[in-house]
Coordinates of C-alpha atoms in Angstrom, one line a residue:
M1 CA 0.0 0.0 0.0
E2 CA 1.4 3.4 -1.0
K3 CA 2.5 5.5 2.0
I4 CA 0.9 8.9 2.3
H5 CA 3.2 11.6 3.4
Q6 CA 2.0 14.3 5.8
Q7 CA 2.5 17.5 4.0
R8 CA 4.1 20.5 5.7
P9 CA 3.2 23.5 3.5
E10 CA 4.7 25.8 6.1
I11 CA 8.2 24.7 4.9
I12 CA 7.7 26.3 1.5
Q13 CA 6.0 29.3 3.1
F14 CA 9.0 29.7 5.4
L15 CA 11.5 29.5 2.5
Q16 CA 9.6 31.7 0.1
N17 CA 11.5 34.9 1.0
N18 CA 14.8 32.9 1.0
M19 CA 14.0 31.6 -2.5
E20 CA 13.4 35.0 -3.9
E21 CA 16.5 36.6 -2.4
L22 CA 18.6 33.6 -3.3
F23 CA 17.5 33.6 -6.8
Q24 CA 18.1 37.3 -7.2
N25 CA 21.7 36.8 -6.0
S26 CA 22.2 33.9 -8.3
C27 CA 20.8 35.8 -11.2
E28 CA 23.6 38.4 -10.8
K29 CA 26.2 35.7 -11.0
I30 CA 24.4 34.0 -13.9
Q31 CA 24.4 37.4 -15.8
T32 CA 28.1 37.6 -15.3
E33 CA 28.5 34.1 -16.6
L34 CA 26.4 35.1 -19.6
N35 CA 28.5 38.2 -20.3
I36 CA 31.7 36.2 -20.1
N37 CA 30.7 33.1 -22.0
A38 CA 27.8 34.2 -24.2
E39 CA 29.2 32.6 -27.4
K40 CA 29.7 29.2 -25.7
I41 CA 26.3 29.3 -24.0
W42 CA 24.6 30.1 -27.4
N43 CA 26.5 27.3 -29.1
D44 CA 25.5 24.9 -26.4
F45 CA 21.9 25.9 -26.8
Q46 CA 21.8 25.8 -30.6
N47 CA 23.6 22.5 -30.9
P48 CA 20.6 20.4 -29.7
I49 CA 18.3 22.6 -31.7
N50 CA 20.3 21.9 -34.9
K51 CA 20.4 18.2 -34.0
C52 CA 16.6 18.2 -33.7
L53 CA 16.2 20.1 -37.0
N54 CA 18.7 17.9 -38.9
K55 CA 16.8 14.7 -37.7
A56 CA 13.5 16.2 -38.9
K57 CA 15.1 17.1 -42.3
E58 CA 16.4 13.5 -42.6
L59 CA 13.0 12.1 -41.9
Q60 CA 11.4 14.5 -44.4
H61 CA 13.8 13.3 -47.1
Q62 CA 12.6 9.7 -46.3
N63 CA 9.0 10.8 -46.5
Q64 CA 8.5 9.8 -42.9
K65 CA 7.7 13.3 -41.6
G66 CA 5.5 16.1 -42.9
S67 CA 6.2 19.8 -43.0
I68 CA 7.1 21.0 -39.5
Q69 CA 4.3 23.0 -37.8
Y70 CA 5.8 23.2 -34.3
L71 CA 9.2 23.6 -32.7
V72 CA 8.6 22.9 -29.1
F73 CA 10.7 23.7 -26.0
S74 CA 9.4 21.6 -23.1
I75 CA 10.3 21.7 -19.4
M76 CA 11.3 18.1 -18.3
Q77 CA 10.4 17.7 -14.7
Y78 CA 12.1 14.3 -14.5
G79 CA 15.4 16.2 -14.8
L80 CA 14.9 17.2 -11.2
C81 CA 15.5 13.6 -10.1
F82 CA 19.1 14.3 -11.0
D83 CA 19.0 17.9 -9.7
R84 CA 19.1 19.0 -13.3
I85 CA 17.4 21.8 -15.2
E86 CA 16.5 20.3 -18.6
L87 CA 14.5 21.2 -21.7
R88 CA 13.3 18.8 -24.4
I89 CA 13.2 20.1 -28.0
D90 CA 10.8 18.6 -30.5
T91 CA 10.0 19.2 -34.2
L92 CA 6.4 18.2 -34.8
D93 CA 4.3 18.1 -37.9
D94 CA 0.6 18.8 -37.9
G95 CA 0.0 15.6 -35.9
F96 CA 1.5 17.5 -32.9
Y97 CA 2.3 15.0 -30.1
L98 CA 0.7 12.3 -32.3
D99 CA 3.5 12.7 -34.8
M100 CA 4.6 9.1 -35.5
Q101 CA 8.3 9.9 -36.2
E102 CA 10.2 11.5 -33.3
A103 CA 12.8 14.2 -33.9
S104 CA 13.9 15.5 -30.6
A105 CA 16.9 16.5 -28.5
H106 CA 17.7 17.6 -24.9
Y107 CA 19.2 20.8 -23.6
Y108 CA 20.8 20.6 -20.2
A109 CA 21.7 24.3 -19.6
D110 CA 25.1 23.4 -18.2
F111 CA 25.8 27.0 -17.3
L112 CA 22.9 26.9 -14.8
Q113 CA 23.5 23.5 -13.1
D114 CA 26.1 24.5 -10.5
F115 CA 24.1 27.6 -9.5
F116 CA 20.9 25.5 -9.1
R117 CA 22.5 22.8 -7.0
K118 CA 24.3 25.2 -4.7
D119 CA 21.0 27.1 -4.2
L120 CA 19.2 23.8 -3.4
A121 CA 21.9 22.9 -0.8
Y122 CA 21.4 26.3 0.9
L123 CA 17.6 25.9 0.9
Y124 CA 17.8 22.4 2.4
K125 CA 20.1 23.8 5.1
K126 CA 17.8 26.7 5.9
A127 CA 14.8 24.3 6.1
S128 CA 16.7 21.9 8.4
E129 CA 17.6 24.7 10.8
Q130 CA 13.9 25.6 11.2
F131 CA 12.1 22.3 11.0
V132 CA 12.9 18.9 12.6
R133 CA 13.8 16.0 10.4
I134 CA 13.4 17.3 6.9
Q135 CA 12.4 14.2 4.8
H136 CA 13.5 13.4 1.3
Y137 CA 10.0 14.0 -0.1
E138 CA 10.0 17.5 1.5
Q139 CA 13.3 18.2 -0.2
V140 CA 11.7 17.2 -3.4
Q141 CA 8.9 19.7 -2.7
I142 CA 11.5 22.4 -2.1
K143 CA 13.3 21.5 -5.3
K144 CA 10.2 21.5 -7.5
K145 CA 9.1 24.9 -6.1
Y146 CA 12.5 26.5 -6.5
A147 CA 13.0 25.0 -10.0
E148 CA 10.1 27.2 -11.1
Y149 CA 12.5 30.2 -10.8
Y150 CA 15.0 28.6 -13.1
Y151 CA 12.4 27.4 -15.6
S152 CA 11.2 31.1 -15.7
L153 CA 14.8 32.1 -16.4
L154 CA 15.1 29.6 -19.3
F155 CA 11.8 30.8 -20.7
H156 CA 13.0 34.4 -20.8
M157 CA 16.3 33.2 -22.3
V158 CA 14.5 31.3 -25.1
K159 CA 12.2 34.3 -25.7
E160 CA 15.2 36.7 -26.0
L161 CA 16.9 34.3 -28.5
I162 CA 13.8 33.5 -30.5
D163 CA 14.9 35.4 -33.6
L164 CA 18.2 33.5 -33.7
V165 CA 16.3 30.3 -33.2
Y166 CA 14.0 31.0 -36.1
E167 CA 17.0 31.9 -38.3
N168 CA 18.4 28.4 -37.4
V169 CA 15.1 26.9 -38.5
L170 CA 15.2 28.7 -41.9
D171 CA 18.9 27.9 -42.4
S172 CA 18.4 24.2 -41.7
G173 CA 16.4 23.8 -44.9
I174 CA 13.6 21.8 -43.4
S175 CA 10.1 22.2 -44.7
I176 CA 7.8 24.2 -42.4
T177 CA 4.1 25.0 -42.8
D178 CA 2.7 28.5 -43.1
R179 CA 1.3 28.0 -39.6
F180 CA 4.7 27.2 -38.1
K181 CA 5.0 28.1 -34.4
I182 CA 7.7 28.0 -31.8
I183 CA 6.3 27.3 -28.3
F184 CA 7.6 26.9 -24.8
G185 CA 5.9 25.1 -21.9
E186 CA 5.4 21.9 -19.9
Y187 CA 5.9 18.6 -21.8
M188 CA 2.5 17.7 -23.4
D189 CA 0.8 20.5 -21.3
N190 CA 0.2 24.2 -21.4
A191 CA 2.5 26.3 -23.5
V192 CA 3.2 29.9 -24.6
I193 CA 3.6 30.8 -28.3
L194 CA 6.9 32.6 -28.9
H195 CA 6.8 32.8 -32.7
D196 CA 3.8 32.5 -34.9
E197 CA 4.4 32.3 -38.6
E198 CA 0.7 32.7 -39.4
A199 CA 0.5 35.9 -37.4
D200 CA 3.7 37.3 -38.9
N201 CA 2.3 36.6 -42.4
E202 CA -0.9 38.4 -41.5
I203 CA 1.2 41.4 -40.4
L204 CA 3.1 41.4 -43.7
L205 CA -0.1 41.2 -45.7
N206 CA -1.6 44.1 -43.8
R207 CA 1.5 46.2 -44.5
D208 CA 1.1 45.5 -48.2

């Protein structure tokens, strides 16, 4: 029989201010890292994107995949099992997640991992100073809550780079539909549209 853990929501409530302050401090260090290693960070980001696009192009040449309608960046919660911030990248035709041939890759955001793990260690320590016998499942709750800050950071990073990402799509030579979209969200869940080819075409038509 599955064991039901007694939840202690006051742990997250207690850590909320710590999380916000800690993340702000980490963001300053992350910004410095971005300033110093911007080219490497961009290359590390675009490599899995290009891998995904090349796989889609190969499948298209084999008539196993239609024109791409979605480039999807998805938060992968299971990465937290390894204390890792991770995105999955998919190219999907008009079948969306029912697309029969997978063309995907993973982005591990190496430049964020050490910051994230150090932050977690600090939060676990703060929690253990205030609450008796912090359990593993309570650490998992802390991790999931705090990861939201880092996922938000990744979202804004992808949003800022969306024009470069779209250039990579065009340069790859894959076939895309006139309804092509780039989206970011939870895997097979809610998502935000960052680029909408159909909307951009409408704007161009209106200008004409």
